[in-house]
Amino acid sequence: MPNYGIKVSSTGIDVKTATDLQKILSSEFNQFKIYLQDNFSITVPGGGSGEGSITIPHNLGYVPAFKVYVESAPDSGKKFLSPHYDYSGIQTNAKADTNNLYIDVFYPIVGPPAYDTTFDGYYFIFKDNLT
Amino acid sequence: MDSYGIKISRDGFDVNSASDKELSVTSRYQTFTVFASGTQDITVTAGQFRNGVTIPHNLGYVPAVQVFSKDSTVDSFVNCPDDLGETFCWIDDTNLYLEIQPTGSRPRTFNFKYYIFNNKIE
């Protein structure tokens, strides 16, 4: 570790001899910093293309790291990490560029729903860059 | 940055002029904190289509989660859900759910490594 910084060991571990895995905080290693986070909803139109999407601006000027969670089924209370592909249901994708985060929900196998169907989700956009 | 807090720059960057992404630690932005982590093996036996395990967290809200998975016969982990549609993971306000639906022959065993965070996703 450099001659300056901060480190905190796990309970019961001597910070002076702790290995990296035994530290809960160390300025020697980068931490992912959450820049933006929020709920979102995507509606897949009934009888249409079977796809719905949302664009979330971040305007960082570089491609940031991100994490996206989407409901497995409307109002299920269960979320999975995107991308996700389930043979019996929906597929979700998430991607980012220098200005926006893009999230898609679609039905690749069973086709579009008969009526408008809304999926809730949550996203994190980090200050940390992918480029 | 606010008039109070803590920030530490990454090695090679001057903390007085470092941009946010050049900081390793800053109290200005929230980070992910790990509530629980563990490993789990799941097997589908001959004739079994899909199998899963429920892991309680009992946080009372839906937390962020990160899961990695691999076939037990290989060394490399990938993100779960994987890109082959063989491993799945869901989270709700009480449990983490891990499931496998392998393609091809059975039996097969998958190894999982999971992290449940304190951070909410609702």
PDB file of C-alpha atoms in Angstrom:
ATOM      1  CA  MET A   1       0.000   0.000   0.000  1.00  0.00           C
ATOM      2  CA  PRO A   2       1.268   3.580  -0.643  1.00  0.00           C
ATOM      3  CA  ASN A   3       2.591   5.561   2.349  1.00  0.00           C
ATOM      4  CA  TYR A   4      -0.710   7.356   2.801  1.00  0.00           C
ATOM      5  CA  GLY A   5      -4.389   6.481   2.759  1.00  0.00           C
ATOM      6  CA  ILE A   6      -6.926   4.704   4.914  1.00  0.00           C
ATOM      7  CA  LYS A   7      -7.601   1.062   5.668  1.00  0.00           C
ATOM      8  CA  VAL A   8     -10.100  -0.629   7.978  1.00  0.00           C
ATOM      9  CA  SER A   9      -9.952  -4.319   8.813  1.00  0.00           C
ATOM     10  CA  SER A  10     -12.837  -6.716   9.410  1.00  0.00           C
ATOM     11  CA  THR A  11     -13.927  -7.365  12.984  1.00  0.00           C
ATOM     12  CA  GLY A  12     -11.382  -9.455  14.869  1.00  0.00           C
ATOM     13  CA  ILE A  13      -8.585  -8.829  12.393  1.00  0.00           C
ATOM     14  CA  ASP A  14      -5.517  -6.736  13.213  1.00  0.00           C
ATOM     15  CA  VAL A  15      -5.467  -3.929  10.650  1.00  0.00           C
ATOM     16  CA  LYS A  16      -1.645  -3.830  10.719  1.00  0.00           C
ATOM     17  CA  THR A  17      -1.380  -7.408   9.451  1.00  0.00           C
ATOM     18  CA  ALA A  18      -4.652  -7.786   7.561  1.00  0.00           C
ATOM     19  CA  THR A  19      -4.542  -9.148   4.034  1.00  0.00           C
ATOM     20  CA  ASP A  20      -6.468  -7.322   1.332  1.00  0.00           C
ATOM     21  CA  LEU A  21      -9.355  -9.791   1.682  1.00  0.00           C
ATOM     22  CA  GLN A  22      -9.517  -9.094   5.410  1.00  0.00           C
ATOM     23  CA  LYS A  23     -10.091  -5.371   4.930  1.00  0.00           C
ATOM     24  CA  ILE A  24     -13.567  -3.905   4.583  1.00  0.00           C
ATOM     25  CA  LEU A  25     -12.164  -0.599   3.386  1.00  0.00           C
ATOM     26  CA  SER A  26      -8.897   0.257   1.716  1.00  0.00           C
ATOM     27  CA  SER A  27      -8.060   3.336  -0.290  1.00  0.00           C
ATOM     28  CA  GLU A  28      -5.528   1.212  -2.175  1.00  0.00           C
ATOM     29  CA  PHE A  29      -8.389  -0.175  -4.233  1.00  0.00           C
ATOM     30  CA  ASN A  30     -10.939   1.721  -6.210  1.00  0.00           C
ATOM     31  CA  GLN A  31     -14.553   1.660  -5.019  1.00  0.00           C
ATOM     32  CA  PHE A  32     -17.416   1.872  -7.437  1.00  0.00           C
ATOM     33  CA  LYS A  33     -19.048   5.247  -6.820  1.00  0.00           C
ATOM     34  CA  ILE A  34     -22.790   5.503  -7.422  1.00  0.00           C
ATOM     35  CA  TYR A  35     -23.511   8.593  -9.539  1.00  0.00           C
ATOM     36  CA  LEU A  36     -27.193   8.057 -10.340  1.00  0.00           C
ATOM     37  CA  GLN A  37     -29.758   5.540  -9.123  1.00  0.00           C
ATOM     38  CA  ASP A  38     -33.527   5.345  -9.431  1.00  0.00           C
ATOM     39  CA  ASN A  39     -36.597   3.266 -10.203  1.00  0.00           C
ATOM     40  CA  PHE A  40     -37.849   2.975 -13.769  1.00  0.00           C
ATOM     41  CA  SER A  41     -40.787   1.398 -15.618  1.00  0.00           C
ATOM     42  CA  ILE A  42     -40.914  -0.056 -19.132  1.00  0.00           C
ATOM     43  CA  THR A  43     -44.188  -0.809 -20.877  1.00  0.00           C
ATOM     44  CA  VAL A  44     -44.334  -3.411 -23.640  1.00  0.00           C
ATOM     45  CA  PRO A  45     -47.309  -2.476 -25.851  1.00  0.00           C
ATOM     46  CA  GLY A  46     -49.960  -5.130 -26.299  1.00  0.00           C
ATOM     47  CA  GLY A  47     -50.133  -6.720 -29.730  1.00  0.00           C
ATOM     48  CA  GLY A  48     -47.184  -4.703 -30.985  1.00  0.00           C
ATOM     49  CA  SER A  49     -43.558  -5.522 -31.638  1.00  0.00           C
ATOM     50  CA  GLY A  50     -43.225  -7.221 -28.294  1.00  0.00           C
ATOM     51  CA  GLU A  51     -40.564  -4.745 -27.177  1.00  0.00           C
ATOM     52  CA  GLY A  52     -40.390  -1.786 -24.824  1.00  0.00           C
ATOM     53  CA  SER A  53     -37.458   0.423 -23.925  1.00  0.00           C
ATOM     54  CA  ILE A  54     -36.274   3.405 -21.914  1.00  0.00           C
ATOM     55  CA  THR A  55     -33.378   5.841 -22.341  1.00  0.00           C
ATOM     56  CA  ILE A  56     -31.832   7.360 -19.224  1.00  0.00           C
ATOM     57  CA  PRO A  57     -29.460  10.309 -19.747  1.00  0.00           C
ATOM     58  CA  HIS A  58     -26.303  10.505 -17.676  1.00  0.00           C
ATOM     59  CA  ASN A  59     -24.291  12.975 -19.839  1.00  0.00           C
ATOM     60  CA  LEU A  60     -20.969  12.001 -18.258  1.00  0.00           C
ATOM     61  CA  GLY A  61     -19.154  12.289 -21.585  1.00  0.00           C
ATOM     62  CA  TYR A  62     -17.672   8.814 -21.148  1.00  0.00           C
ATOM     63  CA  VAL A  63     -19.147   5.304 -20.899  1.00  0.00           C
ATOM     64  CA  PRO A  64     -19.827   4.532 -17.230  1.00  0.00           C
ATOM     65  CA  ALA A  65     -20.166   1.240 -15.427  1.00  0.00           C
ATOM     66  CA  PHE A  66     -23.777   0.372 -14.611  1.00  0.00           C
ATOM     67  CA  LYS A  67     -26.059  -2.241 -13.052  1.00  0.00           C
ATOM     68  CA  VAL A  68     -29.709  -2.769 -13.989  1.00  0.00           C
ATOM     69  CA  TYR A  69     -32.348  -4.920 -12.305  1.00  0.00           C
ATOM     70  CA  VAL A  70     -35.748  -5.724 -13.900  1.00  0.00           C
ATOM     71  CA  GLU A  71     -38.836  -7.521 -12.598  1.00  0.00           C
ATOM     72  CA  SER A  72     -39.189 -11.121 -13.723  1.00  0.00           C
ATOM     73  CA  ALA A  73     -42.949 -10.528 -14.109  1.00  0.00           C
ATOM     74  CA  PRO A  74     -45.166  -7.472 -13.492  1.00  0.00           C
ATOM     75  CA  ASP A  75     -45.849  -6.811  -9.800  1.00  0.00           C
ATOM     76  CA  SER A  76     -43.914  -9.944  -8.836  1.00  0.00           C
ATOM     77  CA  GLY A  77     -41.635  -8.131  -6.419  1.00  0.00           C
ATOM     78  CA  LYS A  78     -38.803 -10.244  -7.799  1.00  0.00           C
ATOM     79  CA  LYS A  79     -36.027  -8.641  -9.796  1.00  0.00           C
ATOM     80  CA  PHE A  80     -33.164 -10.127 -11.759  1.00  0.00           C
ATOM     81  CA  LEU A  81     -29.958  -8.578 -13.001  1.00  0.00           C
ATOM     82  CA  SER A  82     -29.988  -7.548 -16.655  1.00  0.00           C
ATOM     83  CA  PRO A  83     -29.218  -8.944 -19.193  1.00  0.00           C
ATOM     84  CA  HIS A  84     -31.556 -11.827 -18.584  1.00  0.00           C
ATOM     85  CA  TYR A  85     -33.030 -14.478 -20.874  1.00  0.00           C
ATOM     86  CA  ASP A  86     -35.732 -16.892 -19.780  1.00  0.00           C
ATOM     87  CA  TYR A  87     -37.080 -19.356 -22.324  1.00  0.00           C
ATOM     88  CA  SER A  88     -40.570 -19.065 -20.867  1.00  0.00           C
ATOM     89  CA  GLY A  89     -40.778 -15.298 -20.662  1.00  0.00           C
ATOM     90  CA  ILE A  90     -38.994 -12.060 -21.266  1.00  0.00           C
ATOM     91  CA  GLN A  91     -35.508 -11.029 -22.228  1.00  0.00           C
ATOM     92  CA  THR A  92     -33.862  -7.828 -21.016  1.00  0.00           C
ATOM     93  CA  ASN A  93     -30.767  -5.999 -22.182  1.00  0.00           C
ATOM     94  CA  ALA A  94     -28.945  -2.960 -20.873  1.00  0.00           C
ATOM     95  CA  LYS A  95     -26.179  -0.933 -22.519  1.00  0.00           C
ATOM     96  CA  ALA A  96     -24.550   2.444 -22.097  1.00  0.00           C
ATOM     97  CA  ASP A  97     -22.748   4.981 -24.241  1.00  0.00           C
ATOM     98  CA  THR A  98     -21.188   8.360 -23.466  1.00  0.00           C
ATOM     99  CA  ASN A  99     -24.544  10.041 -22.910  1.00  0.00           C
ATOM    100  CA  ASN A 100     -27.224   7.501 -22.022  1.00  0.00           C
ATOM    101  CA  LEU A 101     -28.159   4.195 -20.427  1.00  0.00           C
ATOM    102  CA  TYR A 102     -30.510   2.096 -22.607  1.00  0.00           C
ATOM    103  CA  ILE A 103     -32.730  -0.652 -21.200  1.00  0.00           C
ATOM    104  CA  ASP A 104     -34.890  -3.001 -23.312  1.00  0.00           C
ATOM    105  CA  VAL A 105     -37.548  -5.560 -22.407  1.00  0.00           C
ATOM    106  CA  PHE A 106     -38.924  -7.931 -25.031  1.00  0.00           C
ATOM    107  CA  TYR A 107     -40.570 -11.296 -25.650  1.00  0.00           C
ATOM    108  CA  PRO A 108     -38.261 -13.309 -27.925  1.00  0.00           C
ATOM    109  CA  ILE A 109     -40.132 -16.611 -27.894  1.00  0.00           C
ATOM    110  CA  VAL A 110     -43.807 -16.276 -26.975  1.00  0.00           C
ATOM    111  CA  GLY A 111     -44.398 -13.040 -28.910  1.00  0.00           C
ATOM    112  CA  PRO A 112     -45.968  -9.761 -27.751  1.00  0.00           C
ATOM    113  CA  PRO A 113     -48.437  -9.690 -24.847  1.00  0.00           C
ATOM    114  CA  ALA A 114     -52.137  -9.279 -25.607  1.00  0.00           C
ATOM    115  CA  TYR A 115     -52.252  -6.028 -23.618  1.00  0.00           C
ATOM    116  CA  ASP A 116     -49.853  -3.353 -22.392  1.00  0.00           C
ATOM    117  CA  THR A 117     -47.553  -4.903 -19.811  1.00  0.00           C
ATOM    118  CA  THR A 118     -45.354  -2.834 -17.492  1.00  0.00           C
ATOM    119  CA  PHE A 119     -42.145  -4.021 -15.850  1.00  0.00           C
ATOM    120  CA  ASP A 120     -40.524  -2.122 -12.980  1.00  0.00           C
ATOM    121  CA  GLY A 121     -36.801  -1.976 -12.438  1.00  0.00           C
ATOM    122  CA  TYR A 122     -33.903  -0.156 -10.770  1.00  0.00           C
ATOM    123  CA  TYR A 123     -30.662   1.157 -12.187  1.00  0.00           C
ATOM    124  CA  PHE A 124     -27.277   2.282 -10.886  1.00  0.00           C
ATOM    125  CA  ILE A 125     -24.924   4.408 -12.975  1.00  0.00           C
ATOM    126  CA  PHE A 126     -21.434   4.715 -11.562  1.00  0.00           C
ATOM    127  CA  LYS A 127     -18.845   7.451 -11.849  1.00  0.00           C
ATOM    128  CA  ASP A 128     -16.370   4.742 -12.825  1.00  0.00           C
ATOM    129  CA  ASN A 129     -15.730   4.483 -16.541  1.00  0.00           C
ATOM    130  CA  LEU A 130     -15.684   1.551 -18.946  1.00  0.00           C
ATOM    131  CA  THR A 131     -13.618   3.442 -21.527  1.00  0.00           C
TER     132      THR A 131
ATOM    133  CA  MET B   1     -17.802  18.390  -3.242  1.00  0.00           C
ATOM    134  CA  ASP B   2     -19.596  19.470  -0.061  1.00  0.00           C
ATOM    135  CA  SER B   3     -17.594  21.465   2.474  1.00  0.00           C
ATOM    136  CA  TYR B   4     -17.066  18.366   4.638  1.00  0.00           C
ATOM    137  CA  GLY B   5     -16.313  14.698   4.082  1.00  0.00           C
ATOM    138  CA  ILE B   6     -13.427  12.497   3.049  1.00  0.00           C
ATOM    139  CA  LYS B   7     -11.785  11.806  -0.271  1.00  0.00           C
ATOM    140  CA  ILE B   8      -8.725   9.821  -1.231  1.00  0.00           C
ATOM    141  CA  SER B   9      -7.259   9.824  -4.705  1.00  0.00           C
ATOM    142  CA  ARG B  10      -6.041   6.782  -6.593  1.00  0.00           C
ATOM    143  CA  ASP B  11      -2.317   6.166  -6.773  1.00  0.00           C
ATOM    144  CA  GLY B  12      -0.673   8.712  -9.085  1.00  0.00           C
ATOM    145  CA  PHE B  13      -3.393  11.373  -8.855  1.00  0.00           C
ATOM    146  CA  ASP B  14      -3.262  14.597  -6.836  1.00  0.00           C
ATOM    147  CA  VAL B  15      -6.242  14.577  -4.494  1.00  0.00           C
ATOM    148  CA  ASN B  16      -6.542  18.373  -4.772  1.00  0.00           C
ATOM    149  CA  SER B  17      -7.217  18.180  -8.512  1.00  0.00           C
ATOM    150  CA  ALA B  18      -8.502  14.639  -8.998  1.00  0.00           C
ATOM    151  CA  SER B  19     -11.782  14.163 -10.825  1.00  0.00           C
ATOM    152  CA  ASP B  20     -14.418  11.936  -9.248  1.00  0.00           C
ATOM    153  CA  LYS B  21     -13.363   8.877 -11.225  1.00  0.00           C
ATOM    154  CA  GLU B  22      -9.745   9.418 -10.138  1.00  0.00           C
ATOM    155  CA  LEU B  23     -10.745   9.007  -6.495  1.00  0.00           C
ATOM    156  CA  SER B  24     -10.639   5.604  -4.823  1.00  0.00           C
ATOM    157  CA  VAL B  25     -12.722   6.722  -1.853  1.00  0.00           C
ATOM    158  CA  THR B  26     -15.088   9.646  -1.580  1.00  0.00           C
ATOM    159  CA  SER B  27     -17.899  10.310   0.862  1.00  0.00           C
ATOM    160  CA  ARG B  28     -19.710  12.272  -1.840  1.00  0.00           C
ATOM    161  CA  TYR B  29     -21.069   9.149  -3.512  1.00  0.00           C
ATOM    162  CA  GLN B  30     -22.681   6.091  -2.046  1.00  0.00           C
ATOM    163  CA  THR B  31     -20.974   2.741  -2.647  1.00  0.00           C
ATOM    164  CA  PHE B  32     -22.156  -0.830  -2.514  1.00  0.00           C
ATOM    165  CA  THR B  33     -21.757  -2.472   0.898  1.00  0.00           C
ATOM    166  CA  VAL B  34     -21.942  -6.241   1.269  1.00  0.00           C
ATOM    167  CA  PHE B  35     -24.604  -7.577   3.648  1.00  0.00           C
ATOM    168  CA  ALA B  36     -23.989 -11.261   3.053  1.00  0.00           C
ATOM    169  CA  SER B  37     -22.069 -13.505   0.711  1.00  0.00           C
ATOM    170  CA  GLY B  38     -21.715 -17.220   0.172  1.00  0.00           C
ATOM    171  CA  THR B  39     -21.443 -20.147  -2.180  1.00  0.00           C
ATOM    172  CA  GLN B  40     -24.052 -22.639  -3.327  1.00  0.00           C
ATOM    173  CA  ASP B  41     -24.002 -25.777  -5.466  1.00  0.00           C
ATOM    174  CA  ILE B  42     -27.099 -26.828  -7.414  1.00  0.00           C
ATOM    175  CA  THR B  43     -27.534 -30.153  -9.235  1.00  0.00           C
ATOM    176  CA  VAL B  44     -30.110 -31.383 -11.732  1.00  0.00           C
ATOM    177  CA  THR B  45     -30.363 -35.141 -11.718  1.00  0.00           C
ATOM    178  CA  ALA B  46     -31.157 -37.413 -14.650  1.00  0.00           C
ATOM    179  CA  GLY B  47     -34.721 -36.727 -15.708  1.00  0.00           C
ATOM    180  CA  GLN B  48     -34.909 -33.450 -13.773  1.00  0.00           C
ATOM    181  CA  PHE B  49     -35.647 -30.399 -15.936  1.00  0.00           C
ATOM    182  CA  ARG B  50     -34.885 -27.520 -13.574  1.00  0.00           C
ATOM    183  CA  ASN B  51     -33.734 -27.119  -9.986  1.00  0.00           C
ATOM    184  CA  GLY B  52     -33.165 -24.268  -7.574  1.00  0.00           C
ATOM    185  CA  VAL B  53     -32.292 -23.096  -4.082  1.00  0.00           C
ATOM    186  CA  THR B  54     -33.818 -20.337  -1.932  1.00  0.00           C
ATOM    187  CA  ILE B  55     -31.422 -18.294   0.206  1.00  0.00           C
ATOM    188  CA  PRO B  56     -33.098 -16.122   2.870  1.00  0.00           C
ATOM    189  CA  HIS B  57     -31.790 -12.615   3.537  1.00  0.00           C
ATOM    190  CA  ASN B  58     -34.847 -11.248   5.458  1.00  0.00           C
ATOM    191  CA  LEU B  59     -33.885  -7.600   4.891  1.00  0.00           C
ATOM    192  CA  GLY B  60     -37.522  -6.554   4.432  1.00  0.00           C
ATOM    193  CA  TYR B  61     -36.681  -4.747   1.198  1.00  0.00           C
ATOM    194  CA  VAL B  62     -35.339  -5.805  -2.192  1.00  0.00           C
ATOM    195  CA  PRO B  63     -31.526  -5.511  -2.082  1.00  0.00           C
ATOM    196  CA  ALA B  64     -29.019  -5.299  -4.916  1.00  0.00           C
ATOM    197  CA  VAL B  65     -27.317  -8.603  -5.615  1.00  0.00           C
ATOM    198  CA  GLN B  66     -24.402  -9.889  -7.678  1.00  0.00           C
ATOM    199  CA  VAL B  67     -24.187 -13.575  -8.551  1.00  0.00           C
ATOM    200  CA  PHE B  68     -21.584 -15.552 -10.449  1.00  0.00           C
ATOM    201  CA  SER B  69     -22.015 -19.090 -11.707  1.00  0.00           C
ATOM    202  CA  LYS B  70     -20.160 -21.884 -13.491  1.00  0.00           C
ATOM    203  CA  ASP B  71     -20.505 -25.502 -14.465  1.00  0.00           C
ATOM    204  CA  SER B  72     -18.735 -27.586 -11.831  1.00  0.00           C
ATOM    205  CA  THR B  73     -16.450 -29.118 -14.467  1.00  0.00           C
ATOM    206  CA  VAL B  74     -14.899 -25.799 -15.563  1.00  0.00           C
ATOM    207  CA  ASP B  75     -12.759 -23.180 -13.817  1.00  0.00           C
ATOM    208  CA  SER B  76     -14.233 -19.898 -15.062  1.00  0.00           C
ATOM    209  CA  PHE B  77     -17.166 -18.115 -13.482  1.00  0.00           C
ATOM    210  CA  VAL B  78     -19.522 -15.905 -15.484  1.00  0.00           C
ATOM    211  CA  ASN B  79     -22.200 -13.473 -14.443  1.00  0.00           C
ATOM    212  CA  CYS B  80     -25.545 -14.970 -13.491  1.00  0.00           C
ATOM    213  CA  PRO B  81     -27.863 -14.947 -15.407  1.00  0.00           C
ATOM    214  CA  ASP B  82     -25.439 -16.424 -17.926  1.00  0.00           C
ATOM    215  CA  ASP B  83     -25.522 -15.968 -21.678  1.00  0.00           C
ATOM    216  CA  LEU B  84     -26.621 -19.563 -22.354  1.00  0.00           C
ATOM    217  CA  GLY B  85     -29.904 -19.353 -20.455  1.00  0.00           C
ATOM    218  CA  GLU B  86     -28.746 -22.085 -18.062  1.00  0.00           C
ATOM    219  CA  THR B  87     -28.478 -20.168 -14.763  1.00  0.00           C
ATOM    220  CA  PHE B  88     -30.975 -17.733 -13.252  1.00  0.00           C
ATOM    221  CA  CYS B  89     -31.166 -15.567 -10.157  1.00  0.00           C
ATOM    222  CA  TRP B  90     -33.990 -13.456  -8.719  1.00  0.00           C
ATOM    223  CA  ILE B  91     -34.213 -11.324  -5.597  1.00  0.00           C
ATOM    224  CA  ASP B  92     -37.217 -10.140  -3.578  1.00  0.00           C
ATOM    225  CA  ASP B  93     -37.684  -8.610  -0.122  1.00  0.00           C
ATOM    226  CA  THR B  94     -37.067 -11.899   1.659  1.00  0.00           C
ATOM    227  CA  ASN B  95     -34.982 -14.274  -0.456  1.00  0.00           C
ATOM    228  CA  LEU B  96     -32.408 -14.742  -3.170  1.00  0.00           C
ATOM    229  CA  TYR B  97     -33.435 -17.453  -5.647  1.00  0.00           C
ATOM    230  CA  LEU B  98     -30.858 -19.415  -7.639  1.00  0.00           C
ATOM    231  CA  GLU B  99     -31.977 -21.804 -10.388  1.00  0.00           C
ATOM    232  CA  ILE B 100     -30.466 -23.882 -13.146  1.00  0.00           C
ATOM    233  CA  GLN B 101     -31.987 -25.261 -16.341  1.00  0.00           C
ATOM    234  CA  PRO B 102     -29.068 -26.827 -18.191  1.00  0.00           C
ATOM    235  CA  THR B 103     -29.087 -27.748 -21.827  1.00  0.00           C
ATOM    236  CA  GLY B 104     -27.794 -31.129 -22.898  1.00  0.00           C
ATOM    237  CA  SER B 105     -27.291 -34.232 -20.813  1.00  0.00           C
ATOM    238  CA  ARG B 106     -27.820 -34.689 -17.074  1.00  0.00           C
ATOM    239  CA  PRO B 107     -26.838 -34.905 -14.283  1.00  0.00           C
ATOM    240  CA  ARG B 108     -25.062 -31.558 -14.088  1.00  0.00           C
ATOM    241  CA  THR B 109     -23.908 -29.432 -11.177  1.00  0.00           C
ATOM    242  CA  PHE B 110     -23.376 -25.673 -11.122  1.00  0.00           C
ATOM    243  CA  ASN B 111     -21.421 -23.675  -8.555  1.00  0.00           C
ATOM    244  CA  PHE B 112     -22.672 -20.242  -7.466  1.00  0.00           C
ATOM    245  CA  LYS B 113     -21.010 -17.361  -5.624  1.00  0.00           C
ATOM    246  CA  TYR B 114     -23.351 -14.624  -4.444  1.00  0.00           C
ATOM    247  CA  TYR B 115     -23.149 -11.207  -2.817  1.00  0.00           C
ATOM    248  CA  ILE B 116     -26.224  -9.581  -1.272  1.00  0.00           C
ATOM    249  CA  PHE B 117     -25.770  -5.856  -0.708  1.00  0.00           C
ATOM    250  CA  ASN B 118     -27.316  -3.494   1.820  1.00  0.00           C
ATOM    251  CA  ASN B 119     -28.260  -1.201  -1.082  1.00  0.00           C
ATOM    252  CA  LYS B 120     -31.940  -1.157  -2.031  1.00  0.00           C
ATOM    253  CA  ILE B 121     -33.281  -1.596  -5.569  1.00  0.00           C
ATOM    254  CA  GLU B 122     -36.769  -0.324  -4.888  1.00  0.00           C
TER     255      GLU B 122
END
